[in-house]
PDB file of C-alpha atoms in Angstrom:
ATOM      1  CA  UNK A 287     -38.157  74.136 -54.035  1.00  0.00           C
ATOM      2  CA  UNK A 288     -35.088  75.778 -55.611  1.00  0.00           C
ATOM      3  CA  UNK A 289     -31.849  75.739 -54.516  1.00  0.00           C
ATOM      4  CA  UNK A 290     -29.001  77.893 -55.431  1.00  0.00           C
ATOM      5  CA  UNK A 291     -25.785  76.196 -56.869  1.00  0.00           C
ATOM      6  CA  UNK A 292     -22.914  76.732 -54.279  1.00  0.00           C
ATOM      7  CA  UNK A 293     -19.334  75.600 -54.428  1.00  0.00           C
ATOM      8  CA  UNK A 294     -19.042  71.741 -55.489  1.00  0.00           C
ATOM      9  CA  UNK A 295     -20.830  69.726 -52.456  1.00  0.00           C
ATOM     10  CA  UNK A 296     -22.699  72.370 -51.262  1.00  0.00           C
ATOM     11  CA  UNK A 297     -25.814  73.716 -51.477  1.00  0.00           C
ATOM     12  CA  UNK A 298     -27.910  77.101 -50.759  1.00  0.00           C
ATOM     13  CA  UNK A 299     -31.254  76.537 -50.117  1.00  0.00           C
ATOM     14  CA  UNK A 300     -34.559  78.361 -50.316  1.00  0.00           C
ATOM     15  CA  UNK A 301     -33.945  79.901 -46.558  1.00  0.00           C
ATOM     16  CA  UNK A 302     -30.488  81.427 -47.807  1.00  0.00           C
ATOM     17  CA  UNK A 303     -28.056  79.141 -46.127  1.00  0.00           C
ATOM     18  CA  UNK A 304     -25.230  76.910 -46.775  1.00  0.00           C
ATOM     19  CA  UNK A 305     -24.872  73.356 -46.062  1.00  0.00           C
ATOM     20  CA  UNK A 306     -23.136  69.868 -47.394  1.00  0.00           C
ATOM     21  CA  UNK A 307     -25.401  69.074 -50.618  1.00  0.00           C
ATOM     22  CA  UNK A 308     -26.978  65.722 -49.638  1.00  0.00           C
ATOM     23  CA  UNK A 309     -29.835  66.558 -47.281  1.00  0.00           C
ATOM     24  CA  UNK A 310     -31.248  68.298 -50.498  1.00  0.00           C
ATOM     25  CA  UNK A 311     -33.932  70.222 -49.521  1.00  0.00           C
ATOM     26  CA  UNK A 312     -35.769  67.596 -47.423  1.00  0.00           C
ATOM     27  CA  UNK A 313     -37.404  68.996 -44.219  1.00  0.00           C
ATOM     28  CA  UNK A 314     -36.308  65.803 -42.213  1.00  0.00           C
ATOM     29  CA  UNK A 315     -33.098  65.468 -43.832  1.00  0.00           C
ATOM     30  CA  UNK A 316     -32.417  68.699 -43.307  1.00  0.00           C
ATOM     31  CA  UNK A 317     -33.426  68.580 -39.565  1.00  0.00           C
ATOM     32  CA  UNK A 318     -31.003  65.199 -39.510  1.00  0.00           C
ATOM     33  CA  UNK A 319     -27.888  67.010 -41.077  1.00  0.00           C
ATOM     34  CA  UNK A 320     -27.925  70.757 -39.003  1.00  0.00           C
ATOM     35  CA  UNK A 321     -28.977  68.818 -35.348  1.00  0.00           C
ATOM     36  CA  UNK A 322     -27.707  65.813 -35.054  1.00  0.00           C
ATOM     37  CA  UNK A 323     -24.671  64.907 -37.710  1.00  0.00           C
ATOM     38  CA  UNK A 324     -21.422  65.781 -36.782  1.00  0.00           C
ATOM     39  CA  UNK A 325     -21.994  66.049 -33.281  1.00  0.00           C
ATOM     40  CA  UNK A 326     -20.374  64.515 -30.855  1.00  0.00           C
ATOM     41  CA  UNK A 327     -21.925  61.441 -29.031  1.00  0.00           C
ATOM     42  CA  UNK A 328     -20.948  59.469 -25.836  1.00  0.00           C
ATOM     43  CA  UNK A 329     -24.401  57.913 -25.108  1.00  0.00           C
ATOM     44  CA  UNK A 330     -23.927  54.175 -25.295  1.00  0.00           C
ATOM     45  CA  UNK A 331     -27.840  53.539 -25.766  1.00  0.00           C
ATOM     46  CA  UNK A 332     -26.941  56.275 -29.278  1.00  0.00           C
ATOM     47  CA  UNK A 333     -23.612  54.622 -30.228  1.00  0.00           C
ATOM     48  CA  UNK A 334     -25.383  51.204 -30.528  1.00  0.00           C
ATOM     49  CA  UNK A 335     -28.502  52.540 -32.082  1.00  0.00           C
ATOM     50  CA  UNK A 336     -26.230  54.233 -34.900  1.00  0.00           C
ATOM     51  CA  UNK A 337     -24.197  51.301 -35.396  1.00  0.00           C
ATOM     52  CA  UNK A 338     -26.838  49.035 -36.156  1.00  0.00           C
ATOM     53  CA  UNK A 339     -28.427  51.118 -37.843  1.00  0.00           C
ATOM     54  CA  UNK A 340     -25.635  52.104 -40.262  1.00  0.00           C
ATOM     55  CA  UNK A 341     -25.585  48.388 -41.081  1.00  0.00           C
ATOM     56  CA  UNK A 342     -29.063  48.233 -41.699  1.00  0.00           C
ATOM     57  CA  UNK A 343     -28.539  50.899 -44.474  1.00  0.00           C
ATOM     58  CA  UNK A 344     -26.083  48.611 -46.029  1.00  0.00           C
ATOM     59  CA  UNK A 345     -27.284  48.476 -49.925  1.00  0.00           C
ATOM     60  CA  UNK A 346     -29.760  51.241 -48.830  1.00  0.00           C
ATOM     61  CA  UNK A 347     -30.401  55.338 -48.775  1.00  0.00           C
ATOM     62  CA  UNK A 348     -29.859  56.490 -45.224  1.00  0.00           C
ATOM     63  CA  UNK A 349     -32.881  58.041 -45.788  1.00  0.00           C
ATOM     64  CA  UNK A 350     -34.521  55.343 -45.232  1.00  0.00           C
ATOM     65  CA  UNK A 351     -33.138  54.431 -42.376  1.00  0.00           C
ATOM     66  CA  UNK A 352     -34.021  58.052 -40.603  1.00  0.00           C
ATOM     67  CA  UNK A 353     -37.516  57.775 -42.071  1.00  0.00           C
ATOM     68  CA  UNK A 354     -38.183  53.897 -40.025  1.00  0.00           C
ATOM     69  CA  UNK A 355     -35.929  54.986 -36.836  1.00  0.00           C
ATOM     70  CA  UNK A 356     -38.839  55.453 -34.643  1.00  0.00           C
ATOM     71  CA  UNK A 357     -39.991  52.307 -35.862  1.00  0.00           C
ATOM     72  CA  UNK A 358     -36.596  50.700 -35.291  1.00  0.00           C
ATOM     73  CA  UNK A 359     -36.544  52.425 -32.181  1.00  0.00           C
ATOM     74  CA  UNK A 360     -39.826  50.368 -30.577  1.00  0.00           C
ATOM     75  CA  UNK A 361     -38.790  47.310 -32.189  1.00  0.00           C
ATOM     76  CA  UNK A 362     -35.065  46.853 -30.370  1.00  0.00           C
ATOM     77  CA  UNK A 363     -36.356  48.831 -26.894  1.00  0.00           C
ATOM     78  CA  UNK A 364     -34.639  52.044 -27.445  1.00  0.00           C
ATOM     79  CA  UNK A 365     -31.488  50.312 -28.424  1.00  0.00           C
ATOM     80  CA  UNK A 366     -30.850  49.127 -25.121  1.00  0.00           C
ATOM     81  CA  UNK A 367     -27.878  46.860 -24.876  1.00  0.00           C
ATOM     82  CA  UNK A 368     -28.763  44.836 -21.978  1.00  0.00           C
ATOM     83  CA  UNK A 369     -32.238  44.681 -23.413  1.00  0.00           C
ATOM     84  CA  UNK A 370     -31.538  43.479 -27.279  1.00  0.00           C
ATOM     85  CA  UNK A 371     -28.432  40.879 -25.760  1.00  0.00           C
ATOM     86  CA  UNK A 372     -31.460  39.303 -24.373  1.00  0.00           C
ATOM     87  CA  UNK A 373     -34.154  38.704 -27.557  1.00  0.00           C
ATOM     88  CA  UNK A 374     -34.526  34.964 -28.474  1.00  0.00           C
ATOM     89  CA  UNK A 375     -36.252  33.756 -31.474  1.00  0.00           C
ATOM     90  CA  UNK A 376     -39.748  35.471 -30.759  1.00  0.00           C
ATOM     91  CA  UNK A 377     -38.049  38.359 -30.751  1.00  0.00           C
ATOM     92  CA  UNK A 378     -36.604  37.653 -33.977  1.00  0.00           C
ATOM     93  CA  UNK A 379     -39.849  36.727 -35.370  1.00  0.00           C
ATOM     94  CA  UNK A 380     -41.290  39.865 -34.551  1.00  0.00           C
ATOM     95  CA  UNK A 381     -39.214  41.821 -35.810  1.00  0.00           C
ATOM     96  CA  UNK A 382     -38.978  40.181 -39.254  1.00  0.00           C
ATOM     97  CA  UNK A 383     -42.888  40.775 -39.177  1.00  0.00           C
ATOM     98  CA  UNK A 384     -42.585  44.469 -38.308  1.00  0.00           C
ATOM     99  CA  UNK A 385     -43.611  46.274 -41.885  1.00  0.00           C
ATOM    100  CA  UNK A 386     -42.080  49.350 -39.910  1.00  0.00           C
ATOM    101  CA  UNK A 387     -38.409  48.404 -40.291  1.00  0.00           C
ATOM    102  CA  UNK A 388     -36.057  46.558 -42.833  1.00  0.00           C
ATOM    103  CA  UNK A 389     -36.931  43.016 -42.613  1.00  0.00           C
ATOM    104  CA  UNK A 390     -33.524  41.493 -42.974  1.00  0.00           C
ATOM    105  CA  UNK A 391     -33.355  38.565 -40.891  1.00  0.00           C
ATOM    106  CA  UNK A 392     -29.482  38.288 -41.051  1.00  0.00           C
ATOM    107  CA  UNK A 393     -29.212  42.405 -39.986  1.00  0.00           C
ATOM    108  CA  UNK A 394     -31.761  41.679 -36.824  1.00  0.00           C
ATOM    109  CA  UNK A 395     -29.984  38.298 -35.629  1.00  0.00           C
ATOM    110  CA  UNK A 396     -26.870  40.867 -36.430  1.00  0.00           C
ATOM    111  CA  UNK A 397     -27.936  43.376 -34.316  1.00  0.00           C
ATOM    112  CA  UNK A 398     -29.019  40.837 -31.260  1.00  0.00           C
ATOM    113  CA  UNK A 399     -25.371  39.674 -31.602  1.00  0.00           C
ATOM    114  CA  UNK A 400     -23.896  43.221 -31.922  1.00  0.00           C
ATOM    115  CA  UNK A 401     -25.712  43.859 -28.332  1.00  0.00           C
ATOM    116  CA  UNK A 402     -23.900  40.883 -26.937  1.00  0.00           C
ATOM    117  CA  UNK A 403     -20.880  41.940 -28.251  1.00  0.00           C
ATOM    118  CA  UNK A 404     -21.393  45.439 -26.516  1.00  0.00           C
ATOM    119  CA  UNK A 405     -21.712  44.231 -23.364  1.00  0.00           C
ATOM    120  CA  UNK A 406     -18.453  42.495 -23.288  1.00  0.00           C
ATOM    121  CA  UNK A 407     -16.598  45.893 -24.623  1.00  0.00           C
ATOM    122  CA  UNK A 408     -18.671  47.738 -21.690  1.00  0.00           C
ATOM    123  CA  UNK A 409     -17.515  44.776 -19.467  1.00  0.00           C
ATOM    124  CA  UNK A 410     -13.552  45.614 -20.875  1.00  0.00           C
ATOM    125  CA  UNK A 411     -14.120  49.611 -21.243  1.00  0.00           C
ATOM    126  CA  UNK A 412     -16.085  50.530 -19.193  1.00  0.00           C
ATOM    127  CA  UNK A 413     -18.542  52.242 -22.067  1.00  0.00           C
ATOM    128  CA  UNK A 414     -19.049  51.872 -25.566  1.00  0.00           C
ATOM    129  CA  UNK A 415     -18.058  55.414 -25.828  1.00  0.00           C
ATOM    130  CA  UNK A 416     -14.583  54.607 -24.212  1.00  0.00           C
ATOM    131  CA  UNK A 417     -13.852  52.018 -26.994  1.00  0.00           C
ATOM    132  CA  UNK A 418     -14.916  54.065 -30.094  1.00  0.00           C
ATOM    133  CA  UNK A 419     -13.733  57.567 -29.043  1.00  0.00           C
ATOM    134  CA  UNK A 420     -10.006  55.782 -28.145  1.00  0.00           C
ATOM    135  CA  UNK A 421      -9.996  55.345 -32.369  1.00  0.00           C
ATOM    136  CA  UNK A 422     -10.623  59.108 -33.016  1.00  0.00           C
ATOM    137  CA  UNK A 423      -8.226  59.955 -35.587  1.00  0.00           C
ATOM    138  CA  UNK A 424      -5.375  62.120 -34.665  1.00  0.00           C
ATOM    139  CA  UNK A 425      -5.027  65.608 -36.136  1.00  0.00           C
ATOM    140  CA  UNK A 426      -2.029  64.112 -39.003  1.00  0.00           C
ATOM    141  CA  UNK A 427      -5.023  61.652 -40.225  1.00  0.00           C
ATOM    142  CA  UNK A 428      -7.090  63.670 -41.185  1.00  0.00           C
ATOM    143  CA  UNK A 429      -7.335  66.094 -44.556  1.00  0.00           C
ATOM    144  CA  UNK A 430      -5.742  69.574 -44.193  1.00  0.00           C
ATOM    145  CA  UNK A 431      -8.997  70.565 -45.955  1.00  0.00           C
ATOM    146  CA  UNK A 432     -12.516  68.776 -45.635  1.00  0.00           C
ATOM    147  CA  UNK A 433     -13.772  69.132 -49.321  1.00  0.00           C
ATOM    148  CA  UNK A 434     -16.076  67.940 -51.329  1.00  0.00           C
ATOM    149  CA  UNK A 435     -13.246  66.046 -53.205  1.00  0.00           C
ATOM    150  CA  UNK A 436     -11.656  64.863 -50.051  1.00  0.00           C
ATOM    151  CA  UNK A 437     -14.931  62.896 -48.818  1.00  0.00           C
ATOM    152  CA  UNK A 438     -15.853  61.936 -52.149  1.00  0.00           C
ATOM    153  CA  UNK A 439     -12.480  60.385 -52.379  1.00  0.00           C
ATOM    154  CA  UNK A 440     -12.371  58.817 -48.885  1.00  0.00           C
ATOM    155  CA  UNK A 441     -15.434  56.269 -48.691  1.00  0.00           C
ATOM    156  CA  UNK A 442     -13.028  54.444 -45.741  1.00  0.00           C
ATOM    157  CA  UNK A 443     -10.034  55.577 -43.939  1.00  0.00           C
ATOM    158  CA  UNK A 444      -7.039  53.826 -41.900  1.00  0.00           C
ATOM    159  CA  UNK A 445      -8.827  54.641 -38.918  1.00  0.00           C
ATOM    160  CA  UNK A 446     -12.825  52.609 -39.815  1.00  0.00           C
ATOM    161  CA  UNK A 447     -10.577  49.951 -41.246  1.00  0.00           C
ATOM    162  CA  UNK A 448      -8.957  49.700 -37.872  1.00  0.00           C
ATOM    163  CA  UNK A 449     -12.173  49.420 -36.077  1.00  0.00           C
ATOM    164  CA  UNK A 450     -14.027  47.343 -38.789  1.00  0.00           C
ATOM    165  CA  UNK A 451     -10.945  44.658 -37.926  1.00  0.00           C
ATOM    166  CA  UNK A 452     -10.911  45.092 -34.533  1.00  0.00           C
ATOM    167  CA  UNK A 453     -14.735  45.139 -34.124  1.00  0.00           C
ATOM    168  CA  UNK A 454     -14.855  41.768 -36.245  1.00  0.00           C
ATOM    169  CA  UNK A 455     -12.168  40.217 -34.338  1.00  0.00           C
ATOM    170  CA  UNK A 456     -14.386  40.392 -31.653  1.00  0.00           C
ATOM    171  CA  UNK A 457     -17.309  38.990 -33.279  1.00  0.00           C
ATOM    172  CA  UNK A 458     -19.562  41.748 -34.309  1.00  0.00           C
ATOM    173  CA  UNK A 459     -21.196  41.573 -37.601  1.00  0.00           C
ATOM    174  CA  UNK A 460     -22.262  44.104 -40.456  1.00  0.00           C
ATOM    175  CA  UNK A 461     -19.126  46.685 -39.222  1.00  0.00           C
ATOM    176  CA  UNK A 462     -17.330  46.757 -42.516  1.00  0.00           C
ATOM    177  CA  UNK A 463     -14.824  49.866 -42.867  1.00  0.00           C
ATOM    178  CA  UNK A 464     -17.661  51.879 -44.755  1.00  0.00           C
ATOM    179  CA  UNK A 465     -20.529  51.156 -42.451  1.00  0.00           C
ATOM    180  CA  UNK A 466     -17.538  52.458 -39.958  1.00  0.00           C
ATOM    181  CA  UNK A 467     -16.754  55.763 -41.312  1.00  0.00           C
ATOM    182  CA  UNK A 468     -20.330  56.428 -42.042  1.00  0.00           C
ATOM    183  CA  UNK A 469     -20.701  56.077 -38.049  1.00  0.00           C
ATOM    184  CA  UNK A 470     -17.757  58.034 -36.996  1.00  0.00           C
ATOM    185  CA  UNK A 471     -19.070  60.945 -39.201  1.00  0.00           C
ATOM    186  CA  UNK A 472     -22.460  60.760 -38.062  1.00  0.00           C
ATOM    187  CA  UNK A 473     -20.900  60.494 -33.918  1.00  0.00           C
ATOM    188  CA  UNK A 474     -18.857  63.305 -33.980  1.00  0.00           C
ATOM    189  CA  UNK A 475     -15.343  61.298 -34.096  1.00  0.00           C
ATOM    190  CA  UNK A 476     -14.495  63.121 -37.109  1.00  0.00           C
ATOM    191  CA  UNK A 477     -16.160  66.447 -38.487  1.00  0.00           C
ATOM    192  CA  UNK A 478     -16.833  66.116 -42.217  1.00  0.00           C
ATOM    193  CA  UNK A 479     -19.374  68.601 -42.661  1.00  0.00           C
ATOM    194  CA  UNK A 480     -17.829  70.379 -45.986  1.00  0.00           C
ATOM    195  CA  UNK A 481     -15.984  74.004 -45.424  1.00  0.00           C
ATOM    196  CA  UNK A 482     -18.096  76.460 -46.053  1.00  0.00           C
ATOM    197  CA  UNK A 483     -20.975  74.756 -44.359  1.00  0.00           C
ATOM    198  CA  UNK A 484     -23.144  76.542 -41.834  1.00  0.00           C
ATOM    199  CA  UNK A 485     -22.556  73.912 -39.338  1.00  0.00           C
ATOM    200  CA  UNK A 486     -18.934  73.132 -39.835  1.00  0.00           C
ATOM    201  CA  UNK A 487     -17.900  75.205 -37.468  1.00  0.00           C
ATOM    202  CA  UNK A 488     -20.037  74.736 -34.389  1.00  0.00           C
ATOM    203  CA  UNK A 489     -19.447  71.751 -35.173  1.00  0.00           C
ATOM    204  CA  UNK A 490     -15.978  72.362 -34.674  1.00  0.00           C
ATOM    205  CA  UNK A 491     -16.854  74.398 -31.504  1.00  0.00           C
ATOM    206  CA  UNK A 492     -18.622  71.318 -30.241  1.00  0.00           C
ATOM    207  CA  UNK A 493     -15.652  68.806 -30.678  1.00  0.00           C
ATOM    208  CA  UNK A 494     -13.348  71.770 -29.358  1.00  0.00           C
ATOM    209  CA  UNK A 495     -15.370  71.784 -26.324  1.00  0.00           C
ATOM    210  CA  UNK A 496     -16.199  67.912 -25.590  1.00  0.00           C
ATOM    211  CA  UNK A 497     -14.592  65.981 -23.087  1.00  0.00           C
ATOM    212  CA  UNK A 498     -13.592  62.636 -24.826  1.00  0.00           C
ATOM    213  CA  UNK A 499     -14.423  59.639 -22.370  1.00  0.00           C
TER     214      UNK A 499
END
């Protein structure tokens, strides 16, 4: 399908509209990038999924990752918390045997711990969304002008390093500061979809309009 070249890291595509470049022209992708990215998200049952499943995409396409979610979906109940805090070793068994998901043992024992690790930031917060949106990055820490450049440049920021050390420091797993930032762009904490982007600003709408936790 063609695609018209737009200004650097964006894209106009077949139906005539302009988005961020990297959802190509890939129905799903595409779906992925104008519905979901961006937007802001205080579901704790999301939050988790995301998380884990940013560090499952460690050394992998996110792609990927969207492609299996259903799949990851039915193998850790809906991301639950309460439910994956209590999997044992069958459960880990499983899962390694599920062809539907990445088999990474280490990532599924990680994301069993990650649950138990939730629970006690729900049992300090109050919700998951309490504890992640109290990191959103204040107005002075963020570009004057979300470019292509500017992302490109900025694989981590002050802010995921800050939870990436925190989050460790209370024994979660697979939360480096890049696996951060990829979550706090994809949950609305920060809007990063390029200027010039159709969705940038309801987007921006969106976060205007949110009430933080």
């Amino acid at each position: 399908m063609s695609e018209t070249e737009a200004p650097k890291g964006l894209i106009t595509g077949a139906d005539g509209l302009t988005r961020c470049f990297w959802p190509g022209q890939l129905p799903d992708y595409l779906r992925y990038h104008d519905e979901e990215w961006g937007r802001p998200v205080t579901d704790d049952s999301r939050l988790f999924e995301k998380i884990c499943l940013e560090g499952f995409q460690s050394g992998l396409s996110w792609l990927t990752i969207l492609r299996k979610r259903e799949s990851f979906r039915a193998a850790f109940d809906g991301f639950d918390i309460d439910a994956v805090a209590a999997f044992g070793e069958d459960d880990i068994a499983r899962c390694v045997a599920d062809a539907g998901i990445v088999r990474h043992r280490g990532k599924i024992v990680s994301t069993i711990n990650n649950a138990r690790r939730a629970q006690d930031l729900r049992a300090e917060f109050g919700t998951l969304a309490r504890y992640f949106w109290s990191f959103e990055p204040a107005l002075h820490e963020r570009p004057a002008s979300v470019t292509f450049a500017a992302i490109a440049a900025n694989p981590t920021t002050p802010v995921s390093v800050r939870i990436s050390k925190d989050l460790k420091k209370r024994g979660w797993t697979f939360v480096g500061p890049t696996t951060v930032y990829a979550f706090m762009q994809a949950m609305g904490l920060v809007n990063d979809h390029i200027e010039g982007c159709i969705c940038r600003q309801p987007v921006e709408a969106l976060r205007a309009a949110f009430v933080r936790p």
